[in-house]
Tab-separated table of C-alpha atoms in Angstrom:
chain	number	residue	atom	x	y	z
A	192	UNK	CA	0.000	0.000	0.000
A	193	UNK	CA	2.881	2.378	0.803
A	194	UNK	CA	4.297	1.646	-2.688
A	195	UNK	CA	1.212	2.992	-4.404
A	196	UNK	CA	1.325	6.196	-2.362
A	197	UNK	CA	4.985	6.753	-3.282
A	198	UNK	CA	4.011	6.101	-6.897
A	199	UNK	CA	1.107	8.601	-6.664
A	200	UNK	CA	3.443	11.196	-5.190
A	201	UNK	CA	5.762	10.582	-8.155
A	202	UNK	CA	2.928	11.093	-10.699
A	203	UNK	CA	1.802	14.237	-8.838
A	204	UNK	CA	5.318	15.770	-8.877
A	205	UNK	CA	5.923	14.700	-12.487
A	206	UNK	CA	2.615	16.309	-13.513
A	207	UNK	CA	3.577	19.608	-11.816
A	208	UNK	CA	7.010	19.612	-13.493
A	209	UNK	CA	5.630	18.822	-16.969
A	210	UNK	CA	2.891	21.433	-16.614
A	211	UNK	CA	5.401	24.045	-15.452
A	212	UNK	CA	7.702	23.198	-18.366
A	213	UNK	CA	4.949	23.545	-20.968
A	214	UNK	CA	3.606	26.727	-19.379
A	215	UNK	CA	6.980	28.256	-20.360
A	216	UNK	CA	7.555	26.449	-23.687
A	217	UNK	CA	4.056	27.357	-24.899
A	218	UNK	CA	4.779	31.098	-24.712
A	219	UNK	CA	7.491	30.659	-27.350
A	220	UNK	CA	5.200	28.796	-29.767
A	221	UNK	CA	1.922	29.534	-31.548
A	222	UNK	CA	0.023	27.669	-28.807
A	223	UNK	CA	-0.970	30.672	-26.746
A	224	UNK	CA	-4.307	31.957	-25.492
A	225	UNK	CA	-5.379	35.315	-24.124
A	226	UNK	CA	-6.895	35.386	-20.646
A	227	UNK	CA	-10.239	36.995	-21.428
A	228	UNK	CA	-11.162	37.897	-17.831
A	229	UNK	CA	-7.997	39.673	-16.739
A	230	UNK	CA	-6.937	43.268	-17.220
A	231	UNK	CA	-4.808	43.609	-20.368
A	232	UNK	CA	-5.684	40.034	-21.454
A	233	UNK	CA	-2.247	38.491	-20.737
A	234	UNK	CA	-0.794	35.769	-22.957
A	235	UNK	CA	-0.900	32.261	-21.474
A	236	UNK	CA	0.477	28.995	-22.834
A	237	UNK	CA	-2.299	26.672	-24.036
A	238	UNK	CA	-0.177	23.525	-24.105
A	239	UNK	CA	-1.954	21.922	-21.135
A	240	UNK	CA	-2.946	18.979	-23.333
A	241	UNK	CA	0.690	18.132	-24.127
A	242	UNK	CA	1.615	18.256	-20.421
A	243	UNK	CA	-1.335	16.005	-19.545
A	244	UNK	CA	-0.719	13.379	-22.243
A	245	UNK	CA	2.969	13.105	-21.316
A	246	UNK	CA	2.091	12.727	-17.627
A	247	UNK	CA	-0.528	10.082	-18.426
A	248	UNK	CA	1.698	7.998	-20.729
A	249	UNK	CA	4.670	8.024	-18.356
A	250	UNK	CA	2.488	7.314	-15.301
A	251	UNK	CA	0.781	4.407	-17.068
A	252	UNK	CA	4.092	2.886	-18.207
A	253	UNK	CA	5.534	3.100	-14.673
A	254	UNK	CA	2.260	1.752	-13.212
A	255	UNK	CA	2.380	-1.213	-15.596
A	256	UNK	CA	5.972	-2.107	-14.738
A	257	UNK	CA	5.311	-1.709	-11.011
A	258	UNK	CA	2.259	-3.948	-11.304
A	259	UNK	CA	-0.158	-1.228	-10.158
A	260	UNK	CA	-2.000	-1.661	-13.480
A	261	UNK	CA	-1.394	-5.332	-14.289
A	262	UNK	CA	-3.903	-5.923	-17.091
A	263	UNK	CA	-2.014	-5.374	-20.370
A	264	UNK	CA	-5.267	-4.880	-22.317
A	265	UNK	CA	-6.251	-2.107	-19.939
A	266	UNK	CA	-2.779	-0.580	-20.210
A	267	UNK	CA	-2.831	-0.571	-24.030
A	268	UNK	CA	-6.489	0.517	-24.252
A	269	UNK	CA	-6.039	3.491	-21.931
A	270	UNK	CA	-2.881	4.742	-23.655
A	271	UNK	CA	-4.396	4.323	-27.151
A	272	UNK	CA	-7.637	6.040	-26.182
A	273	UNK	CA	-5.853	9.054	-24.669
A	274	UNK	CA	-3.475	9.286	-27.637
A	275	UNK	CA	-6.316	9.269	-30.181
A	276	UNK	CA	-8.211	11.951	-28.246
A	277	UNK	CA	-5.062	14.043	-27.824
A	278	UNK	CA	-4.382	13.961	-31.588
A	279	UNK	CA	-7.997	14.998	-32.285
A	280	UNK	CA	-7.698	17.935	-29.869
A	281	UNK	CA	-4.233	18.893	-31.091
A	282	UNK	CA	-5.473	19.088	-34.705
A	283	UNK	CA	-8.270	21.374	-33.479
A	284	UNK	CA	-5.695	23.564	-31.680
A	285	UNK	CA	-3.570	23.717	-34.837
A	286	UNK	CA	-6.455	24.490	-37.188
A	287	UNK	CA	-9.050	26.553	-35.262
A	288	UNK	CA	-11.301	26.981	-38.295
A	289	UNK	CA	-12.365	23.358	-38.584
A	290	UNK	CA	-16.138	22.846	-38.968
A	291	UNK	CA	-18.216	22.734	-35.774
A	292	UNK	CA	-19.145	19.057	-36.208
A	293	UNK	CA	-15.445	18.010	-36.267
A	294	UNK	CA	-15.045	17.536	-32.504
A	295	UNK	CA	-18.361	15.741	-31.764
A	296	UNK	CA	-17.734	13.289	-34.628
A	297	UNK	CA	-13.975	12.824	-34.183
A	298	UNK	CA	-14.074	12.315	-30.404
A	299	UNK	CA	-16.125	9.132	-30.912
A	300	UNK	CA	-12.932	7.504	-32.216
A	301	UNK	CA	-11.488	7.729	-28.705
A	302	UNK	CA	-13.929	4.959	-27.738
A	303	UNK	CA	-12.570	2.474	-30.296
A	304	UNK	CA	-9.753	0.972	-28.132
A	305	UNK	CA	-12.144	0.572	-25.177
A	306	UNK	CA	-14.678	-1.258	-27.346
A	307	UNK	CA	-12.246	-3.373	-29.403
A	308	UNK	CA	-10.342	-4.523	-26.313
A	309	UNK	CA	-13.659	-5.129	-24.499
A	310	UNK	CA	-12.686	-3.067	-21.464
A	311	UNK	CA	-16.340	-2.608	-20.539
A	312	UNK	CA	-19.003	-4.587	-18.748
A	313	UNK	CA	-22.345	-4.197	-20.592
A	314	UNK	CA	-24.443	-4.208	-17.425
A	315	UNK	CA	-25.686	-0.717	-16.626
A	316	UNK	CA	-26.618	-0.363	-12.981
A	317	UNK	CA	-28.673	2.726	-12.174
A	318	UNK	CA	-29.294	1.801	-8.535
A	319	UNK	CA	-30.182	-1.293	-6.535
A	320	UNK	CA	-32.922	-3.202	-8.327
A	321	UNK	CA	-32.600	-1.186	-11.542
A	322	UNK	CA	-30.049	-2.979	-13.704
A	323	UNK	CA	-30.016	-3.078	-17.506
A	324	UNK	CA	-28.274	-5.781	-19.527
A	325	UNK	CA	-27.305	-3.922	-22.694
A	326	UNK	CA	-24.915	-6.306	-24.487
A	327	UNK	CA	-25.707	-4.828	-27.906
A	328	UNK	CA	-26.540	-1.227	-27.078
A	329	UNK	CA	-23.810	-0.595	-24.466
A	330	UNK	CA	-20.910	-0.288	-26.989
A	331	UNK	CA	-23.046	2.160	-29.008
A	332	UNK	CA	-23.692	4.109	-25.794
A	333	UNK	CA	-19.907	4.257	-25.177
A	334	UNK	CA	-19.409	5.812	-28.625
A	335	UNK	CA	-22.129	8.402	-28.070
A	336	UNK	CA	-21.057	9.087	-24.462
A	337	UNK	CA	-17.479	9.757	-25.558
A	338	UNK	CA	-18.706	12.458	-27.940
A	339	UNK	CA	-21.108	13.924	-25.366
A	340	UNK	CA	-18.840	13.876	-22.284
A	341	UNK	CA	-15.662	15.050	-24.017
A	342	UNK	CA	-17.414	17.979	-25.678
A	343	UNK	CA	-19.384	18.825	-22.550
A	344	UNK	CA	-16.141	19.195	-20.573
A	345	UNK	CA	-14.662	21.211	-23.449
A	346	UNK	CA	-17.630	23.617	-23.354
A	347	UNK	CA	-17.167	24.467	-19.658
A	348	UNK	CA	-13.533	25.478	-20.125
A	349	UNK	CA	-14.573	29.130	-19.728
A	350	UNK	CA	-12.674	30.478	-16.702
A	351	UNK	CA	-9.375	29.533	-15.056
A	352	UNK	CA	-9.562	25.969	-13.722
A	353	UNK	CA	-13.303	25.451	-14.368
A	354	UNK	CA	-13.163	22.307	-16.560
A	355	UNK	CA	-10.288	20.725	-14.612
A	356	UNK	CA	-12.036	21.295	-11.250
A	357	UNK	CA	-15.293	19.791	-12.538
A	358	UNK	CA	-13.368	16.756	-13.812
A	359	UNK	CA	-11.579	16.466	-10.451
A	360	UNK	CA	-14.950	16.321	-8.662
A	361	UNK	CA	-16.318	13.693	-11.095
A	362	UNK	CA	-13.225	11.517	-10.558
A	363	UNK	CA	-13.487	11.863	-6.770
A	364	UNK	CA	-17.139	10.734	-6.969
A	365	UNK	CA	-16.112	7.750	-9.102
A	366	UNK	CA	-13.386	6.877	-6.559
A	367	UNK	CA	-15.689	7.186	-3.508
A	368	UNK	CA	-18.522	5.164	-5.072
A	369	UNK	CA	-16.098	2.432	-6.173
A	370	UNK	CA	-14.644	2.344	-2.653
A	371	UNK	CA	-18.088	2.131	-1.027
A	372	UNK	CA	-19.039	-0.716	-3.366
A	373	UNK	CA	-15.835	-2.789	-3.361
A	374	UNK	CA	-14.028	-1.581	-0.212
A	375	UNK	CA	-10.884	-0.895	-2.225
A	376	UNK	CA	-9.583	2.021	-4.275
A	377	UNK	CA	-9.548	1.981	-8.079
A	378	UNK	CA	-5.877	2.462	-9.018
A	379	UNK	CA	-6.635	3.919	-12.465
A	380	UNK	CA	-8.888	6.632	-11.009
A	381	UNK	CA	-6.238	7.357	-8.353
A	382	UNK	CA	-3.607	7.848	-11.080
A	383	UNK	CA	-5.886	10.273	-12.963
A	384	UNK	CA	-6.625	12.209	-9.763
A	385	UNK	CA	-2.956	12.620	-8.850
A	386	UNK	CA	-2.064	13.778	-12.402
A	387	UNK	CA	-4.963	16.226	-12.405
A	388	UNK	CA	-4.084	17.554	-8.936
A	389	UNK	CA	-0.585	18.380	-10.183
A	390	UNK	CA	-1.990	20.054	-13.279
A	391	UNK	CA	-4.560	22.059	-11.291
A	392	UNK	CA	-1.843	23.825	-9.284
A	393	UNK	CA	-0.895	25.761	-12.410
A	394	UNK	CA	-4.335	25.848	-14.040
A	395	UNK	CA	-6.279	27.369	-11.140
A	396	UNK	CA	-6.795	31.135	-10.845
A	397	UNK	CA	-4.535	32.918	-11.804
A	398	UNK	CA	-3.766	30.314	-14.477
A	399	UNK	CA	-0.239	29.842	-15.789
A	400	UNK	CA	-1.393	27.328	-18.393
A	401	UNK	CA	-4.581	26.708	-20.377
A	402	UNK	CA	-5.948	23.323	-21.346
A	403	UNK	CA	-6.433	23.992	-25.038
A	404	UNK	CA	-8.822	21.689	-26.904
A	405	UNK	CA	-6.430	18.752	-26.531
A	406	UNK	CA	-6.346	19.203	-22.734
A	407	UNK	CA	-10.081	19.553	-22.202
A	408	UNK	CA	-10.777	16.494	-24.379
A	409	UNK	CA	-8.219	14.521	-22.319
A	410	UNK	CA	-10.120	15.499	-19.151
A	411	UNK	CA	-13.349	14.158	-20.674
A	412	UNK	CA	-11.520	10.918	-21.541
A	413	UNK	CA	-10.354	10.613	-17.917
A	414	UNK	CA	-14.002	10.791	-16.778
A	415	UNK	CA	-15.161	8.294	-19.422
A	416	UNK	CA	-12.446	5.691	-18.806
A	417	UNK	CA	-12.697	5.943	-15.026
A	418	UNK	CA	-16.503	5.631	-15.194
A	419	UNK	CA	-16.527	2.668	-17.585
A	420	UNK	CA	-13.798	0.734	-15.752
A	421	UNK	CA	-15.175	1.327	-12.255
A	422	UNK	CA	-18.870	1.001	-13.328
A	423	UNK	CA	-19.983	4.276	-11.745
A	424	UNK	CA	-22.019	5.654	-14.651
A	425	UNK	CA	-25.072	6.936	-12.769
A	426	UNK	CA	-23.293	8.707	-9.844
A	427	UNK	CA	-20.844	10.365	-12.253
A	428	UNK	CA	-23.762	11.516	-14.431
A	429	UNK	CA	-25.245	13.254	-11.378
A	430	UNK	CA	-21.911	14.825	-10.400
A	431	UNK	CA	-21.694	16.269	-13.922
A	432	UNK	CA	-24.985	18.194	-13.728
A	433	UNK	CA	-23.308	21.634	-13.902
A	434	UNK	CA	-21.595	20.465	-17.120
A	435	UNK	CA	-24.923	19.230	-18.509
A	436	UNK	CA	-26.591	22.539	-17.653
A	437	UNK	CA	-23.912	24.487	-19.513
A	438	UNK	CA	-23.784	22.432	-22.710
A	439	UNK	CA	-27.533	21.860	-22.958
A	440	UNK	CA	-28.322	25.570	-22.814
A	441	UNK	CA	-25.560	26.324	-25.275
A	442	UNK	CA	-26.748	23.755	-27.819
A	443	UNK	CA	-30.393	24.647	-27.311
A	444	UNK	CA	-29.835	28.284	-28.226
A	445	UNK	CA	-27.168	27.883	-30.890
A	446	UNK	CA	-29.032	24.945	-32.528
A	447	UNK	CA	-25.853	23.295	-33.741
A	448	UNK	CA	-22.191	22.658	-33.125
A	449	UNK	CA	-20.663	26.132	-33.236
A	450	UNK	CA	-17.468	27.100	-31.404
A	451	UNK	CA	-17.729	29.755	-28.653
A	452	UNK	CA	-15.373	32.027	-30.542
A	453	UNK	CA	-17.584	31.904	-33.641
A	454	UNK	CA	-20.733	33.097	-31.819
A	455	UNK	CA	-22.105	36.273	-33.359
A	456	UNK	CA	-23.352	37.796	-30.102
A	457	UNK	CA	-21.414	38.263	-26.858
A	458	UNK	CA	-22.444	35.978	-23.934
A	459	UNK	CA	-20.600	37.765	-21.117
A	460	UNK	CA	-18.763	41.047	-21.069
A	461	UNK	CA	-15.560	41.865	-19.145
A	462	UNK	CA	-15.251	45.298	-17.564
A	463	UNK	CA	-11.534	46.213	-17.574
A	464	UNK	CA	-11.831	48.853	-14.818
A	465	UNK	CA	-13.718	46.865	-12.201
A	466	UNK	CA	-12.452	43.452	-13.470
A	467	UNK	CA	-16.027	42.177	-13.277
A	468	UNK	CA	-17.626	39.611	-15.568
A	469	UNK	CA	-21.040	40.956	-16.588
A	470	UNK	CA	-23.983	39.320	-18.373
A	471	UNK	CA	-24.026	40.822	-21.891
A	472	UNK	CA	-27.871	40.527	-21.816
A	473	UNK	CA	-28.071	39.544	-25.487
A	474	UNK	CA	-31.341	37.827	-26.333
A	475	UNK	CA	-29.551	35.805	-29.021
A	476	UNK	CA	-26.816	34.451	-26.714
A	477	UNK	CA	-27.073	31.057	-25.022
A	478	UNK	CA	-27.874	31.034	-21.298
A	479	UNK	CA	-24.617	29.319	-20.318
A	480	UNK	CA	-23.686	28.522	-16.722
A	481	UNK	CA	-21.243	31.429	-16.471
A	482	UNK	CA	-23.858	33.831	-17.835
A	483	UNK	CA	-26.409	32.669	-15.268
A	484	UNK	CA	-23.848	32.908	-12.434
A	485	UNK	CA	-23.173	36.586	-13.194
A	486	UNK	CA	-26.736	37.490	-14.227
A	487	UNK	CA	-27.878	39.228	-11.037
A	488	UNK	CA	-24.586	40.193	-9.494
A	489	UNK	CA	-21.503	40.660	-11.732
A	490	UNK	CA	-18.500	38.804	-10.366
A	491	UNK	CA	-14.732	38.772	-10.499
A	492	UNK	CA	-13.225	35.673	-12.083
A	493	UNK	CA	-12.318	34.006	-8.777
A	494	UNK	CA	-15.838	34.684	-7.417
A	495	UNK	CA	-17.353	33.021	-10.502
A	496	UNK	CA	-14.970	30.122	-9.875
A	497	UNK	CA	-16.179	29.864	-6.237
A	498	UNK	CA	-19.754	29.680	-7.583
A	499	UNK	CA	-18.773	26.798	-9.859
A	500	UNK	CA	-17.025	25.022	-6.969
A	501	UNK	CA	-20.230	25.350	-4.877
A	502	UNK	CA	-22.256	23.801	-7.716
A	503	UNK	CA	-19.773	20.951	-8.245
A	504	UNK	CA	-19.785	20.273	-4.493
A	505	UNK	CA	-23.615	20.154	-4.403
A	506	UNK	CA	-23.897	17.828	-7.408
A	507	UNK	CA	-21.062	15.564	-6.201
A	508	UNK	CA	-22.647	15.330	-2.749
A	509	UNK	CA	-25.956	14.370	-4.400
A	510	UNK	CA	-24.145	11.718	-6.448
A	511	UNK	CA	-22.656	10.100	-3.340
A	512	UNK	CA	-25.982	10.416	-1.437
A	513	UNK	CA	-27.737	8.644	-4.348
A	514	UNK	CA	-25.358	5.721	-4.024
A	515	UNK	CA	-25.599	5.587	-0.224
A	516	UNK	CA	-29.427	5.731	-0.199
A	517	UNK	CA	-30.263	3.736	-3.311
A	518	UNK	CA	-27.221	1.527	-3.761
B	57	UNK	CA	-26.090	43.672	-2.391
B	58	UNK	CA	-23.094	41.948	-0.764
B	59	UNK	CA	-25.335	39.314	0.854
B	60	UNK	CA	-26.948	38.653	-2.543
B	61	UNK	CA	-23.572	37.989	-4.201
B	62	UNK	CA	-24.160	34.278	-4.697
B	63	UNK	CA	-27.940	34.321	-5.113
B	64	UNK	CA	-27.801	32.927	-8.691
B	65	UNK	CA	-25.539	30.129	-7.489
B	66	UNK	CA	-28.113	29.229	-4.830
B	67	UNK	CA	-30.821	29.235	-7.538
B	68	UNK	CA	-28.826	26.844	-9.736
B	69	UNK	CA	-27.974	24.612	-6.774
B	70	UNK	CA	-31.716	24.475	-6.024
B	71	UNK	CA	-32.475	23.598	-9.667
B	72	UNK	CA	-29.820	20.840	-9.557
B	73	UNK	CA	-31.482	19.334	-6.473
B	74	UNK	CA	-34.906	19.382	-8.193
B	75	UNK	CA	-33.451	17.804	-11.325
B	76	UNK	CA	-31.716	15.145	-9.227
B	77	UNK	CA	-35.003	14.134	-7.604
B	78	UNK	CA	-36.737	14.088	-10.991
B	79	UNK	CA	-33.948	11.998	-12.544
B	80	UNK	CA	-34.400	9.321	-9.888
B	81	UNK	CA	-38.183	9.407	-10.393
B	82	UNK	CA	-37.731	9.139	-14.167
B	83	UNK	CA	-35.400	6.131	-13.925
B	84	UNK	CA	-37.802	4.413	-11.529
B	85	UNK	CA	-40.649	5.130	-13.958
B	86	UNK	CA	-38.520	3.874	-16.848
B	87	UNK	CA	-37.787	0.663	-14.970
B	88	UNK	CA	-41.485	0.257	-14.264
B	89	UNK	CA	-42.355	0.645	-17.950
B	90	UNK	CA	-39.684	-1.673	-19.346
B	91	UNK	CA	-40.180	-4.453	-16.822
B	92	UNK	CA	-43.937	-4.502	-17.351
B	93	UNK	CA	-43.922	-4.310	-21.137
B	94	UNK	CA	-40.781	-6.025	-22.386
B	95	UNK	CA	-39.336	-9.496	-22.670
B	96	UNK	CA	-35.681	-10.274	-21.861
B	97	UNK	CA	-32.579	-9.688	-23.910
B	98	UNK	CA	-32.747	-9.211	-27.681
B	99	UNK	CA	-32.008	-6.380	-30.119
B	100	UNK	CA	-35.587	-5.091	-30.341
B	101	UNK	CA	-35.929	-5.179	-26.555
B	102	UNK	CA	-32.734	-3.177	-26.060
B	103	UNK	CA	-33.633	-0.661	-28.771
B	104	UNK	CA	-37.102	-0.132	-27.317
B	105	UNK	CA	-35.510	0.420	-23.887
B	106	UNK	CA	-33.175	2.940	-25.458
B	107	UNK	CA	-35.995	4.841	-27.181
B	108	UNK	CA	-38.143	4.965	-24.027
B	109	UNK	CA	-35.128	5.995	-21.933
B	110	UNK	CA	-34.110	8.749	-24.338
B	111	UNK	CA	-37.690	10.066	-24.519
B	112	UNK	CA	-37.854	10.330	-20.720
B	113	UNK	CA	-34.435	12.015	-20.619
B	114	UNK	CA	-35.659	14.445	-23.307
B	115	UNK	CA	-38.647	15.375	-21.133
B	116	UNK	CA	-36.289	15.822	-18.176
B	117	UNK	CA	-34.047	18.191	-20.159
B	118	UNK	CA	-36.996	20.213	-21.501
B	119	UNK	CA	-38.331	20.689	-17.991
B	120	UNK	CA	-34.831	21.790	-16.861
B	121	UNK	CA	-34.771	24.313	-19.701
B	122	UNK	CA	-38.174	25.660	-18.655
B	123	UNK	CA	-37.209	26.177	-14.970
B	124	UNK	CA	-33.887	27.872	-15.756
B	125	UNK	CA	-35.453	30.259	-18.272
B	126	UNK	CA	-38.213	31.087	-15.820
B	127	UNK	CA	-35.739	31.977	-13.062
B	128	UNK	CA	-33.401	33.850	-15.399
B	129	UNK	CA	-36.261	35.992	-16.762
B	130	UNK	CA	-37.324	36.748	-13.195
B	131	UNK	CA	-33.768	37.860	-12.312
B	132	UNK	CA	-33.645	40.109	-15.375
B	133	UNK	CA	-37.056	41.618	-14.506
B	134	UNK	CA	-35.838	42.377	-10.958
B	135	UNK	CA	-32.729	44.134	-12.304
B	136	UNK	CA	-34.785	46.102	-14.839
B	137	UNK	CA	-37.242	47.198	-12.133
B	138	UNK	CA	-34.447	48.361	-9.811
B	139	UNK	CA	-32.770	50.216	-12.693
B	140	UNK	CA	-36.094	51.913	-13.630
B	141	UNK	CA	-36.486	53.042	-10.020
B	142	UNK	CA	-33.009	54.611	-10.342
């Protein structure tokens, strides 16, 4: 047991070092973003995806050789899935003018290694007594869920640390529910949590690195793989309610897959003097989560982040309560 | 105003709790429907389950949309009224 904690400490430190490295390298490349909610809109490296994929691959290789992940199919499936998703996101970072349907369609390919290597169990348990055997439909659901979850996480990457914090909460829920069910910790989820914790140190307000599309899609993949392997679909769905709120309202108003940056009307407005995020009050804009959070009382970026943390805490608590009450 | 800083967050948290309760009700209802009407495992059975499940989830999302819009419009009306009063 002490071995795994030393290993987790190693992945945590390695993740911090890689993230720090790419927060500096990124500023010398074309992979930069402008922090929309800070005075002067400073340049920030958006190579978070590269830092994450390197941390994941190295951590998985070490975990395999240490016997922490001892199933070779799982080892290969996880690495392949993350690599495919990273490439999809990296292409989107390189060519920002790709059509809106590119990401929802392409992200489905991330599910292929999981399905081909049969890393899933086609029994979908909602709660005690409600169990569906979906041998034929379950693989199709994995395909669709990959597209939905990955893009949902991508859509909430709106303020410093928002998507990564939401993912952190979803993974914690998956870990707790798995522990309550099996009385042991899921090593794969633990690895993801320690990598993400290291990354969050530099991604939280004030961020030194952005996720980029490749990073946010990797976060979605972490949620998907952890959920499928540890069979915690329903609790994780509940913990992701703030994500669902955000993407549903976006899609409902926009009526299609359009990137945030290509929206014709402003959703929120940043006041340079007061540093407040204000609802732009455009009838044509989607009622996203951030817009709702600042609708009555404009907020500074860290206050909006606190609001999101409150919502993630509420939904994660409900997810765990569901499992405790209903099984 | 300071005490109202996180009022929208409280509204959304409240909506999330309502939606959570409704989601559990919907899945229980779904289970009731599929166990009464359907025979065990085959393609048609699984597809019918999927269609019924997605329909119920669609209703759940529409209801979510309705509540959020209702509350948002109320917030906007409050702001407009206070601005009109000067």
